[in-house]
Short mmCIF file of C-alpha atoms and ligand atoms in Angstrom, two decimals:
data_model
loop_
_atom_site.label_atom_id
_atom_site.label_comp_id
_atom_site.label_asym_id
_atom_site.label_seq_id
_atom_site.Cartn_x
_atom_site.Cartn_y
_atom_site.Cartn_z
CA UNK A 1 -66.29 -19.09 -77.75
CA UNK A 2 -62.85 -17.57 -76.94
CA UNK A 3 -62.41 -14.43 -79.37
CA UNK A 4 -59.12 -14.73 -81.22
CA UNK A 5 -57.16 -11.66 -79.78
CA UNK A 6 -53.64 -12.67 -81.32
CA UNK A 7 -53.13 -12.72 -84.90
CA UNK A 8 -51.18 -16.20 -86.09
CA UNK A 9 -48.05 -15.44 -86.71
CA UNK A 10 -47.98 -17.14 -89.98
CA UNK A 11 -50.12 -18.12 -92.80
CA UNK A 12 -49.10 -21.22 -92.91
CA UNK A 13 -47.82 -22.74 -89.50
CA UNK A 14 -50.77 -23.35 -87.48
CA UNK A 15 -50.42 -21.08 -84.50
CA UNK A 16 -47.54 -21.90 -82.25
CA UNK A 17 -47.65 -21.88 -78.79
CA UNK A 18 -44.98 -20.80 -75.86
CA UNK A 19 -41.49 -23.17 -75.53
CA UNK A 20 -41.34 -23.98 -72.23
CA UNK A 21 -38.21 -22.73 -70.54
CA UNK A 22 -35.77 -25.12 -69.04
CA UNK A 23 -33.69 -22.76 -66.35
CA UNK A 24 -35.10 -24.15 -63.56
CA UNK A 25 -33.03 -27.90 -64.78
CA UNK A 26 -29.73 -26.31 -64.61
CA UNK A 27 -27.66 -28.05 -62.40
CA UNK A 28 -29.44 -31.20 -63.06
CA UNK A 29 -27.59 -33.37 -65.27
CA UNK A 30 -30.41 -35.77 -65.12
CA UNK A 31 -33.39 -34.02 -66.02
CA UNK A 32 -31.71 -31.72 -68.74
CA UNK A 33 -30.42 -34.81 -70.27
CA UNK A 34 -34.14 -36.28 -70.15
CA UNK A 35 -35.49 -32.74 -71.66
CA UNK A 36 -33.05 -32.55 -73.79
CA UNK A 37 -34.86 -36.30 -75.74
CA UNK A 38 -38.29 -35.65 -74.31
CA UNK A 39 -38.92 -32.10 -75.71
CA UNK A 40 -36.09 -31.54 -78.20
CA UNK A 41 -34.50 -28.32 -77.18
CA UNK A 42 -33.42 -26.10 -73.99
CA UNK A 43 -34.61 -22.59 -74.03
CA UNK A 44 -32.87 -20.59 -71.33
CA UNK A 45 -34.75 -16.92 -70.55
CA UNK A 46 -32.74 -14.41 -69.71
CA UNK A 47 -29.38 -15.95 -68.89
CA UNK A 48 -26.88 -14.53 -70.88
CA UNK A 49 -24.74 -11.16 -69.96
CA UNK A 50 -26.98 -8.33 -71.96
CA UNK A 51 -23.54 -6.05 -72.09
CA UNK A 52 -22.00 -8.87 -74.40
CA UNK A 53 -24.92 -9.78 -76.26
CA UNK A 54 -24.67 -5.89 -77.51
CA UNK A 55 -21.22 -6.08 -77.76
CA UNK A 56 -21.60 -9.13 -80.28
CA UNK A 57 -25.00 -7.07 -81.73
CA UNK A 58 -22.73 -4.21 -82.55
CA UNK A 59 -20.76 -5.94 -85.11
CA UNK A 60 -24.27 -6.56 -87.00
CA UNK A 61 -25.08 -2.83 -86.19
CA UNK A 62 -22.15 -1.77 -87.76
CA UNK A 63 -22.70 -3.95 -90.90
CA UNK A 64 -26.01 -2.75 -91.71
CA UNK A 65 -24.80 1.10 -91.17
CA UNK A 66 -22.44 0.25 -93.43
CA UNK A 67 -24.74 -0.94 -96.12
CA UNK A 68 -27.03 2.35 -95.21
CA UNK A 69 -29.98 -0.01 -94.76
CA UNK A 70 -30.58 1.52 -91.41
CA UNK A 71 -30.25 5.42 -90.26
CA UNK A 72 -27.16 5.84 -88.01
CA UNK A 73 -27.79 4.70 -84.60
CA UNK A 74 -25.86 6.97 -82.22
CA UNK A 75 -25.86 6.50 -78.68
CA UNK A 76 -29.59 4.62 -79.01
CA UNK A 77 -30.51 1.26 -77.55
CA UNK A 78 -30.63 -1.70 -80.20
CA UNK A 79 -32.26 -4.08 -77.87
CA UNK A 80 -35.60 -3.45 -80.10
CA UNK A 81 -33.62 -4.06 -83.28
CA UNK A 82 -33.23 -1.26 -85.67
CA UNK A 83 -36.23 -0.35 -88.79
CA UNK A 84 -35.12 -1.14 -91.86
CA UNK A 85 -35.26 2.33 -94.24
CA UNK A 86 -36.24 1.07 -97.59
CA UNK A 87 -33.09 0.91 -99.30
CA UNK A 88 -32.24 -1.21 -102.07
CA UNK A 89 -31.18 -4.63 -101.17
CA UNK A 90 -29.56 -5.30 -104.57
CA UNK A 91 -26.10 -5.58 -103.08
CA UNK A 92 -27.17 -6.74 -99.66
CA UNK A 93 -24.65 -9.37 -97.82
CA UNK A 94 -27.68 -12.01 -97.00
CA UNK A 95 -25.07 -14.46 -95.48
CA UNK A 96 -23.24 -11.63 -93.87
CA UNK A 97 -19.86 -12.32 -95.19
CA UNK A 98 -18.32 -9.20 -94.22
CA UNK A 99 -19.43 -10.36 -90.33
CA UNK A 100 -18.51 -13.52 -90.67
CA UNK A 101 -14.61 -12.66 -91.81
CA UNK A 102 -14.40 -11.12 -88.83
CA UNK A 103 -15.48 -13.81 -86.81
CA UNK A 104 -16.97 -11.91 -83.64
CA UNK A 105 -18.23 -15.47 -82.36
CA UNK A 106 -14.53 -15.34 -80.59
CA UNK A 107 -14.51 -12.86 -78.43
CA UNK A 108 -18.18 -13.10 -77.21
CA UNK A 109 -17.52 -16.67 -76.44
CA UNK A 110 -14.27 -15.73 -74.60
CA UNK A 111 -16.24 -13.14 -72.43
CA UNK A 112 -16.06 -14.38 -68.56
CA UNK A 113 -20.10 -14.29 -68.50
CA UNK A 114 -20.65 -16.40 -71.54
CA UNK A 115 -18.28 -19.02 -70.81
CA UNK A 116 -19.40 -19.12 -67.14
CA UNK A 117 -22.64 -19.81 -68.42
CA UNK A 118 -22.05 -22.36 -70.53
CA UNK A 119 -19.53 -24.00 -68.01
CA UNK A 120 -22.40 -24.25 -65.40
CA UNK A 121 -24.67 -25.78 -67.80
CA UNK A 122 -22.59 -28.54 -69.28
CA UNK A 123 -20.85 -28.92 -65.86
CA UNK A 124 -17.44 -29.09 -68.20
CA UNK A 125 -16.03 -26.28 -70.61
CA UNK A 126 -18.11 -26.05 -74.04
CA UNK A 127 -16.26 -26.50 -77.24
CA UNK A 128 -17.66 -24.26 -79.83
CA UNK A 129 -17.45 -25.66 -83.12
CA UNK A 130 -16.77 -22.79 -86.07
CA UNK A 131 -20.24 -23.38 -87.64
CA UNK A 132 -21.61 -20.32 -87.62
CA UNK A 133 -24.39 -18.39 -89.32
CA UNK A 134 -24.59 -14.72 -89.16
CA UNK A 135 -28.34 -13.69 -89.28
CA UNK A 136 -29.75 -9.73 -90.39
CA UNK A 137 -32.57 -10.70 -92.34
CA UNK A 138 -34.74 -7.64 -93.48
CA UNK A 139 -38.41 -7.81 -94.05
CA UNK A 140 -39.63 -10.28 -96.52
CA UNK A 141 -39.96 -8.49 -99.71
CA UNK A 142 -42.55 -10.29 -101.19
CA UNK A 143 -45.46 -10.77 -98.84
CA UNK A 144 -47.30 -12.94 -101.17
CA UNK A 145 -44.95 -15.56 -100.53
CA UNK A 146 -45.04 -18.06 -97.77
CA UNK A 147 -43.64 -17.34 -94.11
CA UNK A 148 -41.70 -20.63 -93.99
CA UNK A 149 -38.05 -20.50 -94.91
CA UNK A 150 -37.71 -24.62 -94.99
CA UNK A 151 -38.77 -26.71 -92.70
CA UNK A 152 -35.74 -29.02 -91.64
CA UNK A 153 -33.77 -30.94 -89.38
CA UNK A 154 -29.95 -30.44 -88.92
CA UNK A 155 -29.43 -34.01 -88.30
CA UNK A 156 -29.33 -36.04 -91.69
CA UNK A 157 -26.98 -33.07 -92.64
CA UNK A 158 -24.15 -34.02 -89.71
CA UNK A 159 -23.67 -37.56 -88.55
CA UNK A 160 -21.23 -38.37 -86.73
CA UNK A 161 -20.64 -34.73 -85.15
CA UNK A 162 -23.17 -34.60 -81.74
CA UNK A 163 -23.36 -30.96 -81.49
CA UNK A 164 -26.04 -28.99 -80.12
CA UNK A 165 -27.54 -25.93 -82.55
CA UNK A 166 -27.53 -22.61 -79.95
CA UNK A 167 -29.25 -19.81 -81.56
CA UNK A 168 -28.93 -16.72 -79.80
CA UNK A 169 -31.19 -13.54 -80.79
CA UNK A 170 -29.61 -10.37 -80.37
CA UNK A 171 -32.41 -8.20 -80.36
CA UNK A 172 -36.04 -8.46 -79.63
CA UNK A 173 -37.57 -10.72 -82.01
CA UNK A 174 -41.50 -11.04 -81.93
CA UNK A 175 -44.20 -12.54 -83.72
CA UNK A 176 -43.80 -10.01 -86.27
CA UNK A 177 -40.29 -10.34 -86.98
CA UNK A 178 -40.59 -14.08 -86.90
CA UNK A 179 -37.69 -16.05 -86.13
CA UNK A 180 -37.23 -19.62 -85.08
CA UNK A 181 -40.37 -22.10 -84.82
CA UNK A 182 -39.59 -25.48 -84.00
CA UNK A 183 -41.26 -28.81 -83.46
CA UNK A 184 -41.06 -29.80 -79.72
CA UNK A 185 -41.54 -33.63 -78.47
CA UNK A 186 -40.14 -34.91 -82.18
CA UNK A 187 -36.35 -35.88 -81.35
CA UNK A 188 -36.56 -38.44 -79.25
CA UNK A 189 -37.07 -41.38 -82.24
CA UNK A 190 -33.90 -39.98 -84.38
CA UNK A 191 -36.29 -39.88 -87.40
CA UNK A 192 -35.38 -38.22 -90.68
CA UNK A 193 -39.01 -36.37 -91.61
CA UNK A 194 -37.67 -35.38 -94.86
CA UNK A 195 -39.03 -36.88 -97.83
CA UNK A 196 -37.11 -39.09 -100.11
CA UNK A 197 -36.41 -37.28 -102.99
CA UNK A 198 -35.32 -38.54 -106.82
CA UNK A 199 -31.91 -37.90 -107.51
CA UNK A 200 -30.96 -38.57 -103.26
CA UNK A 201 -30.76 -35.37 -102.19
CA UNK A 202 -33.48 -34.63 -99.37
CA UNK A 203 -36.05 -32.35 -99.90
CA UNK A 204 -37.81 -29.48 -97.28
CA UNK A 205 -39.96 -31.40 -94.44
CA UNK A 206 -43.37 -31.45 -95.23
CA UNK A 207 -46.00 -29.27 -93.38
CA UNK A 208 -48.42 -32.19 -92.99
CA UNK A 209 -45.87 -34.50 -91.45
CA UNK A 210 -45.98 -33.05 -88.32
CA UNK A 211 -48.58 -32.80 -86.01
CA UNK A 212 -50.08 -29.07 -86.05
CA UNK A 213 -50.14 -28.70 -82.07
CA UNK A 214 -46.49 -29.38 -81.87
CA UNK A 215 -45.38 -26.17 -82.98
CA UNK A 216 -43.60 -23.73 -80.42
CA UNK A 217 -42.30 -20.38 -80.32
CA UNK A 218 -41.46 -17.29 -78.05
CA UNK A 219 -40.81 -13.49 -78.24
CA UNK A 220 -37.43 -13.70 -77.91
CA UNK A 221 -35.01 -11.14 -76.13
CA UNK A 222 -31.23 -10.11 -76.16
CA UNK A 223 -29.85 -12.74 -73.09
CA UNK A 224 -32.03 -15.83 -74.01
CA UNK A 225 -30.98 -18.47 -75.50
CA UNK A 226 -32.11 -21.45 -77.48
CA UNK A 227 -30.19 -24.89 -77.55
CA UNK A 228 -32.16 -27.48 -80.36
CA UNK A 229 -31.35 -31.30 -80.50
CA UNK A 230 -30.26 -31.96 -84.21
CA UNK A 231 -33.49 -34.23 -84.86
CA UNK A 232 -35.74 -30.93 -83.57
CA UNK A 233 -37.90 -30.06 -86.92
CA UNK A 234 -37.43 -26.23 -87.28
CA UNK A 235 -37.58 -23.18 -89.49
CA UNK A 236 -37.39 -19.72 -89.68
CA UNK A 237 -40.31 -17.92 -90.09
CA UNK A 238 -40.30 -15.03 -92.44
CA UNK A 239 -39.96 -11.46 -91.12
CA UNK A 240 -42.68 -9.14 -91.49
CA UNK A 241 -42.03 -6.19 -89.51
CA UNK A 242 -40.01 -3.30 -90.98
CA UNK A 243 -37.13 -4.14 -88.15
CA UNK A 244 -34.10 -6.49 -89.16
CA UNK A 245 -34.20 -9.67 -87.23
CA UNK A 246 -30.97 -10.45 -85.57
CA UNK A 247 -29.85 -13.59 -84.50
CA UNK A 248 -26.23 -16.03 -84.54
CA UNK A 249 -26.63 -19.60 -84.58
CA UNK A 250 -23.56 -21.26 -83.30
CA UNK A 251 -22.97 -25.15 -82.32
CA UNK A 252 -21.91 -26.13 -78.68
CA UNK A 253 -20.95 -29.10 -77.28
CA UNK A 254 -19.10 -30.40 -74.31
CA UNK A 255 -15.47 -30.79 -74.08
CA UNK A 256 -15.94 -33.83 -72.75
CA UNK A 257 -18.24 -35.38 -75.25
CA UNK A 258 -16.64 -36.86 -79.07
CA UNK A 259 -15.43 -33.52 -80.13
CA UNK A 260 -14.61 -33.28 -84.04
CA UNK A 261 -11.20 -32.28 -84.72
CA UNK A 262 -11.23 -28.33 -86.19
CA UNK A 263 -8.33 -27.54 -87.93
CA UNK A 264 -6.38 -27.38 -91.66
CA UNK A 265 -5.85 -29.55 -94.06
CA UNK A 266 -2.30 -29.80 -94.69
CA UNK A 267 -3.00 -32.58 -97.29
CA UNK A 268 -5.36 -34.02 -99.04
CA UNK A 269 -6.10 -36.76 -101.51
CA UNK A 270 -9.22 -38.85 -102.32
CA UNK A 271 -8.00 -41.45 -99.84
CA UNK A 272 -7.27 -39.41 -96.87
CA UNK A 273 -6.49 -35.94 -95.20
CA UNK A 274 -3.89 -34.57 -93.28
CA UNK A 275 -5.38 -31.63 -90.71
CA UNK A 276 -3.29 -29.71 -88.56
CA UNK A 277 -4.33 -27.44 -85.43
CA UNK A 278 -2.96 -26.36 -82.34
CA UNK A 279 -2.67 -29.86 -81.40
CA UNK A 280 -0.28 -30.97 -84.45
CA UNK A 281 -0.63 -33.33 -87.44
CA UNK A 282 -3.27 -36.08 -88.02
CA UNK A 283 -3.89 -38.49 -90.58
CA UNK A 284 -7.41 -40.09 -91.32
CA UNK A 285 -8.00 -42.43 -93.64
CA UNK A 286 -11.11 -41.57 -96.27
CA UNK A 287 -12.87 -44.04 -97.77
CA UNK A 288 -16.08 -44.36 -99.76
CA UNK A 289 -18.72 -44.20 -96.97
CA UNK A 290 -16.68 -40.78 -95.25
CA UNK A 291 -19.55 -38.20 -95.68
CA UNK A 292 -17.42 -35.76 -97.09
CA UNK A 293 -19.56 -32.69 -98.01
CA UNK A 294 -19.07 -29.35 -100.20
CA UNK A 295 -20.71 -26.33 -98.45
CA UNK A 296 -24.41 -27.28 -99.24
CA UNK A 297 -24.21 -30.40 -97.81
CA UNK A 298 -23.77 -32.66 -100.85
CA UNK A 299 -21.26 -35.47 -100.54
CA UNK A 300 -18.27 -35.67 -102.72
CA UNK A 301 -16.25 -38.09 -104.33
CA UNK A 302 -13.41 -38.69 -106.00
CA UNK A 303 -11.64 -35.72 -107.75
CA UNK A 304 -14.01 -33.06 -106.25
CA UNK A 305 -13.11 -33.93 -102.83
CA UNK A 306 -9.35 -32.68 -104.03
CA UNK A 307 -11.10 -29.85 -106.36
CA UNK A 308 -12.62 -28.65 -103.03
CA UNK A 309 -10.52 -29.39 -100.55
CA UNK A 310 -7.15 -27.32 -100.81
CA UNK A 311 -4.20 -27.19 -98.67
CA UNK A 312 -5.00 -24.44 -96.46
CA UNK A 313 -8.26 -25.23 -96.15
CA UNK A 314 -10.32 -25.00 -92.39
CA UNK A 315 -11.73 -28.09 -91.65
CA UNK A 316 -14.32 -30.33 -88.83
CA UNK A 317 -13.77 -33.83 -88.85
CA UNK A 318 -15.68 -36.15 -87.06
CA UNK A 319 -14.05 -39.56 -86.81
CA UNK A 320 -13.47 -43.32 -85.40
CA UNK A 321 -9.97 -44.02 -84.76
CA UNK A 322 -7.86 -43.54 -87.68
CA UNK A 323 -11.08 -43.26 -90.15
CA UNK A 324 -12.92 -39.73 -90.65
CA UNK A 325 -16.44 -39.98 -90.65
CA UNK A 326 -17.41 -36.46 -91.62
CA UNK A 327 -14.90 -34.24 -93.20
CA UNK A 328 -17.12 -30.85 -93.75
CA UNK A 329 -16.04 -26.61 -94.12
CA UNK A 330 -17.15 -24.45 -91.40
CA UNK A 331 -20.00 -23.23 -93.40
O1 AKG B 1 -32.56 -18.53 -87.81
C1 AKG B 1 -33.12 -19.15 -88.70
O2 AKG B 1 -33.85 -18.58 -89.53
C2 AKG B 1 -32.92 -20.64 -88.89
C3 AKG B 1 -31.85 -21.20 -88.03
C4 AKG B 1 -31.54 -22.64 -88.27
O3 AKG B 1 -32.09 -23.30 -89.11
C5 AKG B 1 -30.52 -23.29 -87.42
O4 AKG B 1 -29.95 -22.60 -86.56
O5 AKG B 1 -30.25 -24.49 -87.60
FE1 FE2 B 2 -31.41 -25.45 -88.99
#
């Protein structure tokens, strides 16, 4: 009998394995595209410029310095992540607002490197679409409770917008610190695994509803990256280390492919929107089928799709000709 060496890293996933890594398809149109249905994600090792991963990791240094959650850093590396010290979390940021006004997505996806990267993989420039999460979770306070976040697909929560999730850790992130498990071989059907739920909104995925040997992870590093099909079942797994896990997770797509349009709405009423960007003025019809959605996801209608949506307002609308399909904020 094999003797267990590893503990799993969770009470309650059964114990992932490895995600296979998929640098060896770049290049190949073909076989990424048939990867990309077959397993459900891409996970590149070790591809992206270190110097601007810790460039963008600085502006999450700098946050948690600021909150005093972590002793002053100095000249020392932060590929490791940093220990939490034990301070109170009563005023933490857990969505990282102050990060996210600042936006640092910008100029790390403007670095030569990055956009090189991404260039060679698509094989056409990537349009990043401003849905960002800014991610410094500290260790789970409460131990007793379980290690999954939510179990979830991004899919039923999008249509109409065929981005790719990229979620790029920005320090080492092991079993202990937990991180990103995701279902591989499950996207290929377009399934929604969440339940159907009284009242229509969907609940968390079930545990039982997927297969237990389908379950993959990694210790991830500064310069990987991971790029998940929006039918990929995933969660986060709760941290229990006493480092802060550190991750961004971004959507890419191609330039080519049905980009939404990202702008501001320059008017809005319950039967269509104006949105203006660099490119000028558009109008898109709404009508009762238009997913528009509030900042959890539930769809709105009639005056809370003008109580929400002000002039002003930054905006991603998918669409069909002159109809929007999806009119949703960036977060
Ligand atoms: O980082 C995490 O904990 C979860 C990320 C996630 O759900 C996503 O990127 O869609
Ligand atoms: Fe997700």
């Amino acid at each position: 009998m094999a003797t267990q060496l590893m503990t799993p890293v969770s009470d309650d996933i059964p114990t992932p394995s490895e995600l296979k890594t998929h640098n060896h398809l770049i290049g190949d149109k073909a076989a990424l595209d048939a990867a990309w249905e077959q397993d459900g994600y891409w996970f590149f090792r070790d591809v992206l410029d270190k110097a601007a991963v810790a460039r963008l990791r600085q502006s999450w240094i700098d946050e948690l310095e600021t909150q005093k959650v972590i002793e002053p850093v100095g000249g020392a590396s932060t590929e490791k992540s940093v220990r939490y010290n034990g301070a109170s979390l009563a005023a933490y940021p857990f969505r990282m607002e102050p990060i996210a006004a600042k936006r640092p997505w910008t100029s790390f996806v403007a670095e030569q490197p990055i956009n090189d990267f991404f260039s060679r993989l698509f094989q056409d420039d990537p349009f990043w679409v401003p849905v960002v999460e800014y991610r410094a979770t500290p260790p789970q306070q409460d131990r007793s409770k379980s290690r999954i976040d939510g179990i979830h697909q991004d899919g039923p929560y999008s249509p109409g917008i065929p981005f790719r999730i990229c979620w790029i850790p920005l320090a080492e992130i092991n079993a202990e610190i937990g991180g990103l498990v995701l279902a591989e071989g499950m996207a290929k059907d377009r399934i929604n695994y969440h339940p159907k739920v009284e009242g229509g909104s969907n609940g968390s995925i079930r545990l039982e509803d997927i297969p237990a040997d389908r379950w993959r992870r990694t210790t991830y590093q500064a310069g990987d990256v991971l790029l998940m099909n929006l039918w990929t079942p995933h969660t986060g797994l709760a941290n229990r280390s006493d480092r802060f896990r550190l991750s961004m997770d971004h959507r890419v797509m191609a330039k080519g492919d049905k980009c939404p349009i990202v702008g501001n709405v320059e008017e809005m009423s319950q039967n269509h929107i104006v949105v203006r960007n660099a490119g000028g003025s558009r109008k898109l019809r709404i009508d009762p089928d238009t997913y528009v959605r509030n900042t959890v996801g539930q769809k709105l209608n009639g005056t809370d799709i003008t109580d929400f949506y002000k002039a002003g307002s930054e905006v991603i609308i998918a669409y069909d000709d002159d109809r929007a399909s999806v009119v949703r904020p960036p977060h």
